[in-house]
Amino acid sequence: MFVLGIDPGLSRCGYGCVEQRGAAQRAVAAGVVTTDRELRLPERLATLRRDLHELVAEHAPDVVVVERVFFQTNVRTAMSVAQASGVALLTASEAGCAVAEYSANEVKLAVTGYGAATKAQVQRMVAALLGLREVPRPPDAADALALALCHLAATRTTRAKPALAGGAR
Amino acid sequence: MFVLGIDPGLSRCGYGCVEQRGAAQRAVAAGVVTTDRELRLPERLATLRRDLHELVAEHAPDVVVVERVFFQTNVRTAMSVAQASGVALLTASEAGCAVAEYSANEVKLAVTGYGAATKAQVQRMVAALLGLREVPRPPDAADALALALCHLAATRTTRAKPALAGGAR
């Protein structure tokens, strides 16, 4: 199973693709899609969609995982992050991928076992879980890999439940 | 010149197309695009894009005008409105249309001459300016027509400036 994590952003949008085969997880790709700050907002959103569409076409993920956005103090950033997340969600849907969303806290909890973990702790766990010698850079790429790992962890938990609860959900 | 106004929203997205020919302005179309609340967010955004794409293809506007979104008290609505506005902006850009954004206050000021006008006042002015017997319904459609009228008013003002200022901007 291939899972593509997307950490939405207009200036910098992180992505990370993880393959799960049996119990083994490996990072297939990770990086950042950027849009030119000189361009106007509509063109930047169209560029983002084109680049994300290419990523999805290249990696053909079974699931695309997008960070669920909440409003922080920086209203201007929150707007563009929300718009970028919308572009990521619709691009995944149009490509026929399953889509999952998790909050930053859910990702922290799934990856480190601690919902208030620091970004650095999450990034070190991402490297450890994926057997990488170094923490993936830039941080947006590591965050995207963490989203993919969070989904894989959540899927394992969900799969384990029916045996206890007596039925598939 | 055809101007398509879009009042972004996920559940209800208003649209209104105004043609300006000389000094005459007429409403070409107005209505609302809706998405099924039963669908998941990615599918709703993809549906919205498909419907807006069809609208743009049908009316071939010179300019698409989208309301610039700010964060209100309802954070949950603000998220989906921001995502819907992103979809509208990228759809217009992909179709090769010029895109303009105005805040709700700019629209009120342009249409009624008063930035703190009520929604009802704006809607009555929309009907008056477009020579409609009744206020366009639903309100989202009237708001979208107001966006289109706001852009036409702003364009007139901009056009008038160079004669005074001695040059085109």
Coordinates of C-alpha atoms in Angstrom, one line a residue, chain A:
Chain A
M1 CA 0.0 0.0 0.0
F2 CA 1.2 3.5 -0.9
V3 CA 0.2 6.4 1.2
L4 CA 0.9 10.0 0.2
G5 CA 1.0 12.6 3.0
I6 CA 0.4 16.2 2.2
D7 CA 1.2 19.0 4.6
P8 CA -0.8 21.8 2.9
G9 CA 0.6 25.3 2.3
L10 CA 0.6 27.8 -0.5
S11 CA 4.3 28.9 -0.4
R12 CA 5.6 25.5 0.7
C13 CA 3.5 22.3 0.5
G14 CA 5.2 19.2 1.9
Y15 CA 4.7 15.8 0.5
G16 CA 5.9 12.3 1.6
C17 CA 5.0 8.9 0.1
V18 CA 5.4 5.8 2.3
E19 CA 5.0 2.3 1.1
Q20 CA 3.8 -0.4 3.5
R21 CA 4.6 -4.0 2.6
G22 CA 3.8 -6.4 5.4
A23 CA 5.2 -4.9 8.5
A24 CA 7.9 -2.9 6.6
Q25 CA 7.5 0.8 5.9
R26 CA 9.8 2.7 3.6
A27 CA 9.9 6.3 2.4
V28 CA 9.4 6.3 -1.4
A29 CA 9.6 10.1 -1.9
A30 CA 9.5 13.2 0.1
G31 CA 9.9 16.9 -0.7
V32 CA 8.2 20.2 -1.1
V33 CA 6.1 21.8 -3.8
T34 CA 6.5 25.5 -3.9
T35 CA 4.6 28.3 -5.6
D36 CA 6.1 31.6 -6.8
R37 CA 5.2 34.4 -4.3
E38 CA 5.4 36.8 -7.2
L39 CA 2.3 35.2 -8.9
R40 CA -1.2 36.1 -7.9
L41 CA -3.2 33.9 -5.7
P42 CA -5.4 32.2 -8.4
E43 CA -2.3 31.3 -10.4
R44 CA -0.5 30.0 -7.3
L45 CA -3.5 27.7 -6.5
A46 CA -3.6 26.5 -10.1
T47 CA 0.2 25.8 -10.0
L48 CA -0.3 23.9 -6.8
R49 CA -3.0 21.8 -8.2
R50 CA -1.0 21.0 -11.3
D51 CA 2.0 19.9 -9.2
L52 CA 0.0 17.9 -6.8
H53 CA -1.8 16.2 -9.7
E54 CA 1.6 15.2 -11.1
L55 CA 2.7 13.9 -7.8
V56 CA -0.4 11.8 -7.4
A57 CA -0.1 10.5 -11.0
E58 CA 3.6 9.6 -10.4
H59 CA 3.2 7.8 -7.1
A60 CA -0.4 6.4 -7.6
P61 CA -1.1 6.3 -3.9
D62 CA -3.9 4.2 -2.5
V63 CA -4.6 6.9 0.0
V64 CA -3.8 10.6 0.2
V65 CA -3.6 12.0 3.7
V66 CA -4.0 15.7 4.2
E67 CA -3.4 17.6 7.5
R68 CA -6.7 18.9 8.8
V69 CA -6.3 22.6 9.2
F70 CA -7.4 24.7 12.2
F71 CA -7.2 28.4 12.6
Q72 CA -4.1 29.6 14.3
T73 CA -3.3 33.2 15.3
N74 CA -1.9 34.1 11.9
V75 CA -5.2 34.7 10.0
R76 CA -3.4 35.5 6.7
T77 CA -1.5 32.2 6.7
A78 CA -4.6 30.2 7.9
M79 CA -6.5 31.5 4.8
S80 CA -3.9 30.3 2.3
V81 CA -3.3 27.0 4.2
A82 CA -7.1 26.4 4.1
Q83 CA -7.2 27.1 0.4
A84 CA -4.1 24.9 -0.2
S85 CA -5.8 22.1 1.8
G86 CA -8.9 22.4 -0.4
V87 CA -6.8 22.1 -3.5
A88 CA -5.0 19.0 -2.1
L89 CA -8.4 17.4 -1.1
L90 CA -10.0 17.9 -4.5
T91 CA -7.0 16.8 -6.4
A92 CA -6.9 13.6 -4.5
S93 CA -10.6 13.1 -5.0
E94 CA -10.4 13.8 -8.7
A95 CA -7.6 11.2 -9.1
G96 CA -9.9 8.6 -7.5
C97 CA -7.8 8.2 -4.3
A98 CA -9.2 7.5 -0.9
V99 CA -8.6 10.6 1.2
A100 CA -8.0 10.8 5.0
E101 CA -7.5 13.9 7.2
Y102 CA -5.8 14.1 10.6
S103 CA -5.1 17.0 12.9
A104 CA -1.5 17.8 13.8
N105 CA -2.2 16.5 17.3
E106 CA -3.5 13.2 16.0
V107 CA -0.3 12.9 13.9
K108 CA 1.9 13.6 16.9
L109 CA 0.0 11.0 19.0
A110 CA 0.2 8.3 16.3
V111 CA 3.9 8.8 15.5
T112 CA 5.4 9.5 19.0
G113 CA 2.7 8.2 21.4
Y114 CA 2.4 11.7 22.8
G115 CA 0.0 14.3 21.5
A116 CA 2.0 17.3 22.7
A117 CA 5.3 16.1 21.2
T118 CA 7.6 18.8 19.7
K119 CA 8.1 19.0 16.0
A120 CA 11.7 17.9 16.4
Q121 CA 10.5 14.8 18.3
V122 CA 8.0 13.9 15.6
Q123 CA 10.7 14.3 13.0
R124 CA 13.2 12.1 14.8
M125 CA 10.5 9.4 15.1
V126 CA 9.7 9.7 11.4
A127 CA 13.4 9.0 10.7
A128 CA 13.4 6.1 13.1
L129 CA 10.2 4.5 11.9
L130 CA 11.3 4.7 8.3
G131 CA 14.9 3.6 9.0
L132 CA 16.4 6.9 7.7
R133 CA 19.9 7.9 8.9
E134 CA 18.9 11.5 9.0
V135 CA 15.7 13.5 9.7
P136 CA 14.0 14.2 6.4
R137 CA 14.5 17.8 5.2
P138 CA 12.9 20.2 4.8
P139 CA 10.6 20.0 7.9
D140 CA 7.5 20.2 5.6
A141 CA 8.6 16.9 4.0
A142 CA 9.1 15.2 7.4
D143 CA 5.6 16.4 8.5
A144 CA 4.1 14.9 5.3
L145 CA 5.8 11.6 6.0
A146 CA 4.5 11.8 9.5
L147 CA 0.9 12.2 8.1
A148 CA 1.4 9.1 6.0
L149 CA 2.7 7.1 9.0
C150 CA -0.2 8.4 11.1
H151 CA -2.7 7.0 8.6
L152 CA -0.9 3.6 8.5
A153 CA -1.0 3.4 12.3
A154 CA -4.7 4.4 12.3
T155 CA -5.4 1.7 9.7
R156 CA -3.6 -0.9 11.8
T157 CA -5.7 0.0 14.8
T158 CA -8.9 0.0 12.9
R159 CA -8.1 -3.4 11.4
A160 CA -7.3 -4.8 14.8
K161 CA -10.6 -3.6 16.3
P162 CA -13.1 -5.9 14.5
A163 CA -11.5 -9.0 16.0
L164 CA -12.4 -7.6 19.4
A165 CA -15.6 -5.9 18.5
G166 CA -16.9 -8.8 16.5
G167 CA -17.4 -7.1 13.1
A168 CA -15.9 -4.9 10.5
R169 CA -16.9 -1.3 10.6

